PDB file of C-alpha atoms in Angstrom:
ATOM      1  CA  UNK A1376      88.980  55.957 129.726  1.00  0.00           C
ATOM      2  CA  UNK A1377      88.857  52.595 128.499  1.00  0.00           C
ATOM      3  CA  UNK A1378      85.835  51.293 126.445  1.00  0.00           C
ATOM      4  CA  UNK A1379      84.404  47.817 127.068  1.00  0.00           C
ATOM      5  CA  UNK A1380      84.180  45.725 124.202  1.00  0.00           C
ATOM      6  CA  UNK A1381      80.777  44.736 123.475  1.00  0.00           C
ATOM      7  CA  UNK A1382      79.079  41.181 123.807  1.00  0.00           C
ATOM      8  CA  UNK A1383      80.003  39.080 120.234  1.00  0.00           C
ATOM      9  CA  UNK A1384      76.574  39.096 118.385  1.00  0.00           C
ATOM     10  CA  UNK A1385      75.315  35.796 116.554  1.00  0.00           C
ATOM     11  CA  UNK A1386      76.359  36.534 112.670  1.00  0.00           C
ATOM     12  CA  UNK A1387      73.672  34.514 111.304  1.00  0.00           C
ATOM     13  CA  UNK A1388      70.973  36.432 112.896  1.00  0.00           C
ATOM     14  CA  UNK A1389      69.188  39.370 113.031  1.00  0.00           C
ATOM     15  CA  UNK A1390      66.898  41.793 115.333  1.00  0.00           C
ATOM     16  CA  UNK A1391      63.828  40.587 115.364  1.00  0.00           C
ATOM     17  CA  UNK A1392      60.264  40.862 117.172  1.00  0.00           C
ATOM     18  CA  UNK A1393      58.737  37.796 118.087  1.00  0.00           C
ATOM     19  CA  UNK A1394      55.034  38.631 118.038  1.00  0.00           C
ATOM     20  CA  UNK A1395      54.196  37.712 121.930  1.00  0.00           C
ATOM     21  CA  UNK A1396      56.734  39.644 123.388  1.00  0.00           C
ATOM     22  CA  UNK A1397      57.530  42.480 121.869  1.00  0.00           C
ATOM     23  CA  UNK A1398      59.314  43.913 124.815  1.00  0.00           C
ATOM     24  CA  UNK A1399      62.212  41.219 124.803  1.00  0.00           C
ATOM     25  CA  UNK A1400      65.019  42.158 122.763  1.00  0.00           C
ATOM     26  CA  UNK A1401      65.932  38.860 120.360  1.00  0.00           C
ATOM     27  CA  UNK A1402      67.779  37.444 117.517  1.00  0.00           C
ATOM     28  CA  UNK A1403      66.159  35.816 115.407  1.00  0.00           C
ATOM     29  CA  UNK A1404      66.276  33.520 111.524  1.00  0.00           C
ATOM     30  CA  UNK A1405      64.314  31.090 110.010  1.00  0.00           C
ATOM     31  CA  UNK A1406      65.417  27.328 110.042  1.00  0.00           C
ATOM     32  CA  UNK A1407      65.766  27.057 106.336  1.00  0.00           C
ATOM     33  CA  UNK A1408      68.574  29.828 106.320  1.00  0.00           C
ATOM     34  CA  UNK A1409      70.391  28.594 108.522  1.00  0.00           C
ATOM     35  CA  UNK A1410      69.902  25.459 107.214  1.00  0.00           C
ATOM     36  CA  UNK A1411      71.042  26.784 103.478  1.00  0.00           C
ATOM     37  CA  UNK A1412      74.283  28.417 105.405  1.00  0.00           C
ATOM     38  CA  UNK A1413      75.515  26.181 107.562  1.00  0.00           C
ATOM     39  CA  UNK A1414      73.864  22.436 107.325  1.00  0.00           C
ATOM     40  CA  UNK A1415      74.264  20.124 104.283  1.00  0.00           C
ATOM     41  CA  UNK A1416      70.811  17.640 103.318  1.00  0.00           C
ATOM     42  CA  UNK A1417      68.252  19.346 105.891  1.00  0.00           C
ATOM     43  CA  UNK A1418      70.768  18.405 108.771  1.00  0.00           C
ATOM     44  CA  UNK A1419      72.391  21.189 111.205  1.00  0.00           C
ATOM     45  CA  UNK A1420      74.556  21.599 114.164  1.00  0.00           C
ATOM     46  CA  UNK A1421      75.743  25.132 114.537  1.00  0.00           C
ATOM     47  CA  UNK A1422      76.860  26.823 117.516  1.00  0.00           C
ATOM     48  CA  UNK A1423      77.424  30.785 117.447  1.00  0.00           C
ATOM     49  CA  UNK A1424      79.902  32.605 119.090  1.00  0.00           C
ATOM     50  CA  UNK A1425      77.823  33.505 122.419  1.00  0.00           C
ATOM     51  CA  UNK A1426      77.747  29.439 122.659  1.00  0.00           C
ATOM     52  CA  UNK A1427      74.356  29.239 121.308  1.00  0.00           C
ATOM     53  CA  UNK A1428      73.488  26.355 119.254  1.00  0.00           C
ATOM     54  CA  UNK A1429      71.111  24.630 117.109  1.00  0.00           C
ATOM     55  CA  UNK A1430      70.886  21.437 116.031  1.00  0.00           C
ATOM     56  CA  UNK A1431      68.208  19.868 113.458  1.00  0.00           C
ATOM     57  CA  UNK A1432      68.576  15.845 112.930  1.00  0.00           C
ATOM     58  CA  UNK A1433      67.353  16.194 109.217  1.00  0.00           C
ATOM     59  CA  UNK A1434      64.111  18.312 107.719  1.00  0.00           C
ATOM     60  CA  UNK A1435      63.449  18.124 104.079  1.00  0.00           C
ATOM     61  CA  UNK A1436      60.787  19.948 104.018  1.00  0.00           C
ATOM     62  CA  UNK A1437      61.492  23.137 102.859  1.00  0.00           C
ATOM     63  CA  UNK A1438      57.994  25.049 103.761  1.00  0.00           C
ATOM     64  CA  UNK A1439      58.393  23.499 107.327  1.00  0.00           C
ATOM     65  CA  UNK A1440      61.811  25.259 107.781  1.00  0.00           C
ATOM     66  CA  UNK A1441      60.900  28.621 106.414  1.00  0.00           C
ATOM     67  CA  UNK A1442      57.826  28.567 109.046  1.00  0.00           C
ATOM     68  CA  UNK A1443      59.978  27.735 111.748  1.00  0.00           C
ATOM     69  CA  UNK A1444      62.225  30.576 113.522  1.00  0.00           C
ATOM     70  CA  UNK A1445      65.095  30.709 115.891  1.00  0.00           C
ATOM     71  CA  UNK A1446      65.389  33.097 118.091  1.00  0.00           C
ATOM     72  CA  UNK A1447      67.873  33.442 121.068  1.00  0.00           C
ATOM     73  CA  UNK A1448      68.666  36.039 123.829  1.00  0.00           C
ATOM     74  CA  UNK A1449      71.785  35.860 125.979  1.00  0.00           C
ATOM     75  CA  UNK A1450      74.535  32.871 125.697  1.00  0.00           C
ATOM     76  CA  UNK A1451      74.765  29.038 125.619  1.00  0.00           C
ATOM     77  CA  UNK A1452      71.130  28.442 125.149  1.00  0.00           C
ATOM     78  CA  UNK A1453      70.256  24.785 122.871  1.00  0.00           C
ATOM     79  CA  UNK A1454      67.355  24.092 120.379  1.00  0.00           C
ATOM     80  CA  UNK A1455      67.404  20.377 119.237  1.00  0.00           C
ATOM     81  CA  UNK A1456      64.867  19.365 116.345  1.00  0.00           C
ATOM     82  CA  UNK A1457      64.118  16.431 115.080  1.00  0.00           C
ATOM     83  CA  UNK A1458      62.492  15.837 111.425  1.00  0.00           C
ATOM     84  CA  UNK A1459      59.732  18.384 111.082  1.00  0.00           C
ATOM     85  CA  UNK A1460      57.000  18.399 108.643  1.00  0.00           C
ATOM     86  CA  UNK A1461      53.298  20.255 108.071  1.00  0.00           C
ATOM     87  CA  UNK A1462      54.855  23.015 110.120  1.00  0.00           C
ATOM     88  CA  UNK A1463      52.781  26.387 109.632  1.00  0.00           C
ATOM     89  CA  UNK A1464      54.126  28.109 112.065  1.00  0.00           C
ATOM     90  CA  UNK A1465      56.587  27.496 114.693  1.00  0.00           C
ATOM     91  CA  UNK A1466      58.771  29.913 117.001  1.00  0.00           C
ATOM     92  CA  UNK A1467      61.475  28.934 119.463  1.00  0.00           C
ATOM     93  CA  UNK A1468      63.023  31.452 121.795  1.00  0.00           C
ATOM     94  CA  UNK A1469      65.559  30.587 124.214  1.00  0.00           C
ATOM     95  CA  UNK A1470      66.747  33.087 126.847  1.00  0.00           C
ATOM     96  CA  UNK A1471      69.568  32.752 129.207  1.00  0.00           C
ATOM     97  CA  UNK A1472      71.140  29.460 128.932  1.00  0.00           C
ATOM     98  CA  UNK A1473      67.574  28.083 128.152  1.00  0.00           C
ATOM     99  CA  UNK A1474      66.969  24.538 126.328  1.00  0.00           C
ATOM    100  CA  UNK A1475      64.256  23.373 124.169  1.00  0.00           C
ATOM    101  CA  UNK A1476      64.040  20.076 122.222  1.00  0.00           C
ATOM    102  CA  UNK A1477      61.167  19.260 119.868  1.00  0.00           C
ATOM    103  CA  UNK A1478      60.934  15.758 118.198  1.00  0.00           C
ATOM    104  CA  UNK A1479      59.710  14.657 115.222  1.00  0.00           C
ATOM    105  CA  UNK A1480      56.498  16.430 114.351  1.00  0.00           C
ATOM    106  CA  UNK A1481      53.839  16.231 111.665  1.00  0.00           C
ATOM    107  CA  UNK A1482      51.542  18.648 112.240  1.00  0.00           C
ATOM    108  CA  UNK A1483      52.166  22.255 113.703  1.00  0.00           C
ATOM    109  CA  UNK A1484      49.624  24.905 113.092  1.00  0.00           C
ATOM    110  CA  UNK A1485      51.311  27.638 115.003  1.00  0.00           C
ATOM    111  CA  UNK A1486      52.912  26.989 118.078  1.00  0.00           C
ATOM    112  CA  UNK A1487      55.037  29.947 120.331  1.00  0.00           C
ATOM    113  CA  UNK A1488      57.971  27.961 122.456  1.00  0.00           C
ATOM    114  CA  UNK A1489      59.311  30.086 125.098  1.00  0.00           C
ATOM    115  CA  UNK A1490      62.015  28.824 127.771  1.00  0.00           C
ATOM    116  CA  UNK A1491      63.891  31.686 129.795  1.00  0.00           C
ATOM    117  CA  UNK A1492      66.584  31.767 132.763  1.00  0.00           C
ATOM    118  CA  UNK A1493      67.736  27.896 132.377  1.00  0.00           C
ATOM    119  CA  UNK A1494      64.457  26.814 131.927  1.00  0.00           C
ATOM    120  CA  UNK A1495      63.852  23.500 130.170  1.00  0.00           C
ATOM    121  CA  UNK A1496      61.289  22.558 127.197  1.00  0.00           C
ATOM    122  CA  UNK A1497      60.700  19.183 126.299  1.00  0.00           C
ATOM    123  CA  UNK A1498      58.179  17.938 123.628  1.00  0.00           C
ATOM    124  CA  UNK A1499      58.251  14.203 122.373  1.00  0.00           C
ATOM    125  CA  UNK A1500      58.031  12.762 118.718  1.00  0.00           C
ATOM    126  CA  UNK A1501      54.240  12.041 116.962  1.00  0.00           C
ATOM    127  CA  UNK A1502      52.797  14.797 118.630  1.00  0.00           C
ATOM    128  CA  UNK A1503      49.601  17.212 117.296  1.00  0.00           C
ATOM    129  CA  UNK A1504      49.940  21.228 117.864  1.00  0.00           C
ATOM    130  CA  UNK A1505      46.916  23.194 116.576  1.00  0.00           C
ATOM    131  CA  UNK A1506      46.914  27.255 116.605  1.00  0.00           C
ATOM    132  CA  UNK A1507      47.330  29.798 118.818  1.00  0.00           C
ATOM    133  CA  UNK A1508      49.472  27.411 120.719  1.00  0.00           C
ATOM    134  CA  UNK A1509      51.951  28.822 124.249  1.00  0.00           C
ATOM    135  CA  UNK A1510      53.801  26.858 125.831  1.00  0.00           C
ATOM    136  CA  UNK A1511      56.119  29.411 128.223  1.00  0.00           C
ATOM    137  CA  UNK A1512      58.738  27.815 131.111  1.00  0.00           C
ATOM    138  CA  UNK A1513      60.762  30.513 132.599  1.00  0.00           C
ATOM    139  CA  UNK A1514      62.809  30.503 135.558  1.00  0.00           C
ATOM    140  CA  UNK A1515      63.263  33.817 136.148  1.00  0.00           C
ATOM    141  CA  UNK A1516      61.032  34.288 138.899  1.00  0.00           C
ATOM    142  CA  UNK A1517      59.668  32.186 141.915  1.00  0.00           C
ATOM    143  CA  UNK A1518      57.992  30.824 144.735  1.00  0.00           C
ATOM    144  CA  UNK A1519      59.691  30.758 147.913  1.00  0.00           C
ATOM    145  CA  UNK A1520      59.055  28.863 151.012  1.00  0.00           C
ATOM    146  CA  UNK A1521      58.817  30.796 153.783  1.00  0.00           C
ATOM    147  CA  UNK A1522      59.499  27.977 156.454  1.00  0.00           C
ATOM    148  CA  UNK A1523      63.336  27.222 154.804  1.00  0.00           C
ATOM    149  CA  UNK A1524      63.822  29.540 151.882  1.00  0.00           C
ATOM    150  CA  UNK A1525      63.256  26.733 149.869  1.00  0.00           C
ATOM    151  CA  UNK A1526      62.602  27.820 146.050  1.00  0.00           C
ATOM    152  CA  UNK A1527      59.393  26.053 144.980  1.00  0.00           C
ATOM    153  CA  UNK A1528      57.681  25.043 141.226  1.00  0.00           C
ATOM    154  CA  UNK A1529      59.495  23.922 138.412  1.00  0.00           C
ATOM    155  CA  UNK A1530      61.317  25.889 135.319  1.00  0.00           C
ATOM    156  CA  UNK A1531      60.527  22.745 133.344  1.00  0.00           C
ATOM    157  CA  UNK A1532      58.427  21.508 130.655  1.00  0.00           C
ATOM    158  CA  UNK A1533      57.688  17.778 129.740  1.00  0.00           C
ATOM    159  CA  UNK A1534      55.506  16.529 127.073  1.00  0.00           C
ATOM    160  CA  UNK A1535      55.560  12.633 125.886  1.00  0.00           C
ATOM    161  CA  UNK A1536      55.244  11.483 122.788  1.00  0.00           C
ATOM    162  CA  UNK A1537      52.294  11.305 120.572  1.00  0.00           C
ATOM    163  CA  UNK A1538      50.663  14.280 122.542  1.00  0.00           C
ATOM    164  CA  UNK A1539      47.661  16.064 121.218  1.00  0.00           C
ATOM    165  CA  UNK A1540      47.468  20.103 122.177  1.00  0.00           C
ATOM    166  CA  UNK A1541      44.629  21.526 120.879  1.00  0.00           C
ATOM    167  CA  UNK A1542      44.042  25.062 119.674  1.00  0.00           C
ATOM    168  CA  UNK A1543      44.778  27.955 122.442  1.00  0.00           C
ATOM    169  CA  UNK A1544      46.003  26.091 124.979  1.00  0.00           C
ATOM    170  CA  UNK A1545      48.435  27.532 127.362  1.00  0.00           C
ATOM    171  CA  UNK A1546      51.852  24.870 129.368  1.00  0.00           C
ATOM    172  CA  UNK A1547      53.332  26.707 131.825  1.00  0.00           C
ATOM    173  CA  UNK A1548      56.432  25.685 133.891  1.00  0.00           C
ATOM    174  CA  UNK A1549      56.358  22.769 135.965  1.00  0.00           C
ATOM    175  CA  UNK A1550      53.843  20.821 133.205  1.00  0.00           C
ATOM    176  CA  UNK A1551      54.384  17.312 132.676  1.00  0.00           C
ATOM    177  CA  UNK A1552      52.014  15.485 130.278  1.00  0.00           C
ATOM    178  CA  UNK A1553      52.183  12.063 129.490  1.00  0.00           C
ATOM    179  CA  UNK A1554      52.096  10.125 126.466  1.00  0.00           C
ATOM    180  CA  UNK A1555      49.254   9.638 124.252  1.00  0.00           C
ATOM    181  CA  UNK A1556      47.228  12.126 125.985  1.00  0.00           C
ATOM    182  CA  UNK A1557      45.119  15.093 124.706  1.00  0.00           C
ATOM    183  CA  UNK A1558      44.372  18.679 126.328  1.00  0.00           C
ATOM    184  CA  UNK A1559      41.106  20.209 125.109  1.00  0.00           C
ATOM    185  CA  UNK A1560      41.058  23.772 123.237  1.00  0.00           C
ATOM    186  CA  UNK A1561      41.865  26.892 125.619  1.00  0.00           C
ATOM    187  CA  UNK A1562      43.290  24.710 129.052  1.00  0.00           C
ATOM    188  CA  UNK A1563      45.678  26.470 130.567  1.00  0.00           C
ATOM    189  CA  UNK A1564      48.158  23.522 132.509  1.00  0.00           C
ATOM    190  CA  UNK A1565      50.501  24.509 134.919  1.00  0.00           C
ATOM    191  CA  UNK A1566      50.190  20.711 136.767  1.00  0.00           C
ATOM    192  CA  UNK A1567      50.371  16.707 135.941  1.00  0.00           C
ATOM    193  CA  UNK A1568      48.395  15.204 133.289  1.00  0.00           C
ATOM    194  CA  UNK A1569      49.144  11.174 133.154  1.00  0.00           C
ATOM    195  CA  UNK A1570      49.191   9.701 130.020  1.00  0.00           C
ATOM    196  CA  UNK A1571      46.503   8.565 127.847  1.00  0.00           C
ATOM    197  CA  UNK A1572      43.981  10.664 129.518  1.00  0.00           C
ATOM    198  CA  UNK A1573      42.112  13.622 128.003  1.00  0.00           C
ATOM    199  CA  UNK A1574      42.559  16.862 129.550  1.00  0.00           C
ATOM    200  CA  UNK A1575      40.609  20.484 129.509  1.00  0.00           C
ATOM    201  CA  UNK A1576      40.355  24.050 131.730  1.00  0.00           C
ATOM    202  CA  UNK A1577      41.131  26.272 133.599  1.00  0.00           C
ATOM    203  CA  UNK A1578      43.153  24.911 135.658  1.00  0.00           C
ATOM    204  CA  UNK A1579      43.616  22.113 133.135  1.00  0.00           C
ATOM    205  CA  UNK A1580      41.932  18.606 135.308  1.00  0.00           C
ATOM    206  CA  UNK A1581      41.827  15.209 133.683  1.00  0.00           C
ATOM    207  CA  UNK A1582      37.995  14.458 132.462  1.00  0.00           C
ATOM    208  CA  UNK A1583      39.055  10.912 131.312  1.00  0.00           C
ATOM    209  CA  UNK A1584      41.526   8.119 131.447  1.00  0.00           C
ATOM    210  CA  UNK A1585      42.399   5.472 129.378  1.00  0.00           C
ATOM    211  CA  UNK A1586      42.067   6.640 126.059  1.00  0.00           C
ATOM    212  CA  UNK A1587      43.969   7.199 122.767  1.00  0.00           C
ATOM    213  CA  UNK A1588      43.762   9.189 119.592  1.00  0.00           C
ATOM    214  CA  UNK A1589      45.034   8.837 115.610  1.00  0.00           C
ATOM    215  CA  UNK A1590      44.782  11.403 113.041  1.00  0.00           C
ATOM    216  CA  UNK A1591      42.539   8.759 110.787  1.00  0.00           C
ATOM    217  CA  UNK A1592      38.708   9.487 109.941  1.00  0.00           C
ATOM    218  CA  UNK A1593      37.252   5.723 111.762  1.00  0.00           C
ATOM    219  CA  UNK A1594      34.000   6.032 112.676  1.00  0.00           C
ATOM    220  CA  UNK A1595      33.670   2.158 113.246  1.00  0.00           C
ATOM    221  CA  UNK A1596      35.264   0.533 116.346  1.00  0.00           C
ATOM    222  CA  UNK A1597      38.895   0.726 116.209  1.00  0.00           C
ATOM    223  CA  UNK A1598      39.855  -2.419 117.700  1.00  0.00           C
ATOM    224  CA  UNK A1599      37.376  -3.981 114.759  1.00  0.00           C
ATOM    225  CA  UNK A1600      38.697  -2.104 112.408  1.00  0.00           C
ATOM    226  CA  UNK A1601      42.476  -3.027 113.341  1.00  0.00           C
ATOM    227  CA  UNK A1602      41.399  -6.223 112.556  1.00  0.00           C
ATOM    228  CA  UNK A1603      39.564  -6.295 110.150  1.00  0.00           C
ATOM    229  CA  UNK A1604      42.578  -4.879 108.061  1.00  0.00           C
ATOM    230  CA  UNK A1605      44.779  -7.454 109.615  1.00  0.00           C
ATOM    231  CA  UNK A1606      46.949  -5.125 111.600  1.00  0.00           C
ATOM    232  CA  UNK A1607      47.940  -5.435 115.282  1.00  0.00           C
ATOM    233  CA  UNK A1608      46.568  -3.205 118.019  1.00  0.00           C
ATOM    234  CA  UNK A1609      49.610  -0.051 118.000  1.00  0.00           C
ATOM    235  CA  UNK A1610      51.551   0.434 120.965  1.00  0.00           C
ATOM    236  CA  UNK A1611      50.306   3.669 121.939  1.00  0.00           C
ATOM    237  CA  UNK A1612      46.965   2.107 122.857  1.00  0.00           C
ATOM    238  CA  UNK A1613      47.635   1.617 126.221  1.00  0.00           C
ATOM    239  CA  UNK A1614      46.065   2.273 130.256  1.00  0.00           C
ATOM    240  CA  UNK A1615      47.026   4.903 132.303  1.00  0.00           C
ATOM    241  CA  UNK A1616      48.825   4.602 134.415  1.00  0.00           C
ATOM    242  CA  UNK A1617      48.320   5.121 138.214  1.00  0.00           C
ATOM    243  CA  UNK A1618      49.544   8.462 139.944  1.00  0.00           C
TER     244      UNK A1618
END
């Protein structure tokens, strides 16, 4: 009787729960120890031996990397991070030759990332998370066409840059939002939001267009105040676009 030899395990991890799905079996370890084991300066590119691999452009700060954990299931799945900071809480699983890539963040009050069966999750740089944040592509399961056998919907993710996702909100696969847009507390968004447009419910539907958003207290008119202080009009003031 010959015994199979059982599926290498990632070294640097370790069973663990992730609090939303308790029913998958994971791996999981915090940024900052992998970080302290196998990156030099905040920087890391590791791959384990199932193929999967991590890769964080350069986070220095340290509470930001102990609240943010890795967590993979199955083989040559990807996590790419760029410089993260004001982090509180933020979990990444990938499943199943899954990718996810966050950019550079400032604020992430706690955020669940979930991408399963060579699904794909893309978040841009500048953007706002609040709490009680899920944002779950998976493509696992699907819609068929019954005409050609067609599979339809999307196991894909996209959110621009400078993005603003407030607390409880739900992206589900085949969400694109665009840049310098905002979805209200508790939408759930399975569709297209174009950018600069403020977004809320359930479904998620665009209320209005052609705004923008900053993290500063201004309770003057922007544009005034811009000039007032002698500073140009920033780049992510822009229209939206047409569909």
């Amino acid at each position: 009787m010959s015994i199979e030899n059982p599926a290498p395990q990632e070294p640097a991890f370790q069973s663990m729960d992730l609090a939303s799905y308790p029913d998958v079996t994971l791996r999981g370890a915090t940024l900052y120890d992998l970080v302290c084991k196998f990156g030099s300066d905040g920087k890391l590119d590791y791959t384990g031996e199932r193929g999967n691999r991590i890769i964080c452009e350069g986070t220095r700060h340290e509470a930001s990397m102990r609240n943010t954990r890795i967590y993979f299931g199955g083989a040559r799945n990807t996590i790419k991070l760029g410089q993260l900071k004001g982090v509180s809480r933020l979990d990444i699983a990938c499943i199943g030759s899954s990718k996810v890539t966050v950019g550079r963040n400032d604020i992430v009050r706690g955020v669940t990332i979930m991408a399963s069966t060579r699904a794909e999750v893309t978040i841009g740089p500048a953007c706002m998370m609040s709490r009680d944040i899920m944002i779950y592509a998976s493509g696992a399961h699907g819609l068929f066409s019954s005409v050609d056998g067609t599979k339809r919907g999307s196991a894909h993710i996209q959110i621009g840059k400078k993005v603003w996702l407030g607390q409880g909100v739900r992206i589900l696969s085949g969400a694109q939002v665009g840049e310098g847009s905002v979805i209200g507390s508790y939408s759930v968004l399975a569709g297209k939001v174009p950018n600069n447009c403020a977004a809320a419910g359930n479904p998620c539907r665009v209320r209005t267009r052609n705004i923008f958003w900053v993290s500063d207290t201004i309770s003057d008119n922007y544009f005034e105040h811009r000039k007032k202080a002698g500073l140009p009009v920033p780049s992510f003031v822009q229209m939206t676009e047409e569909d």
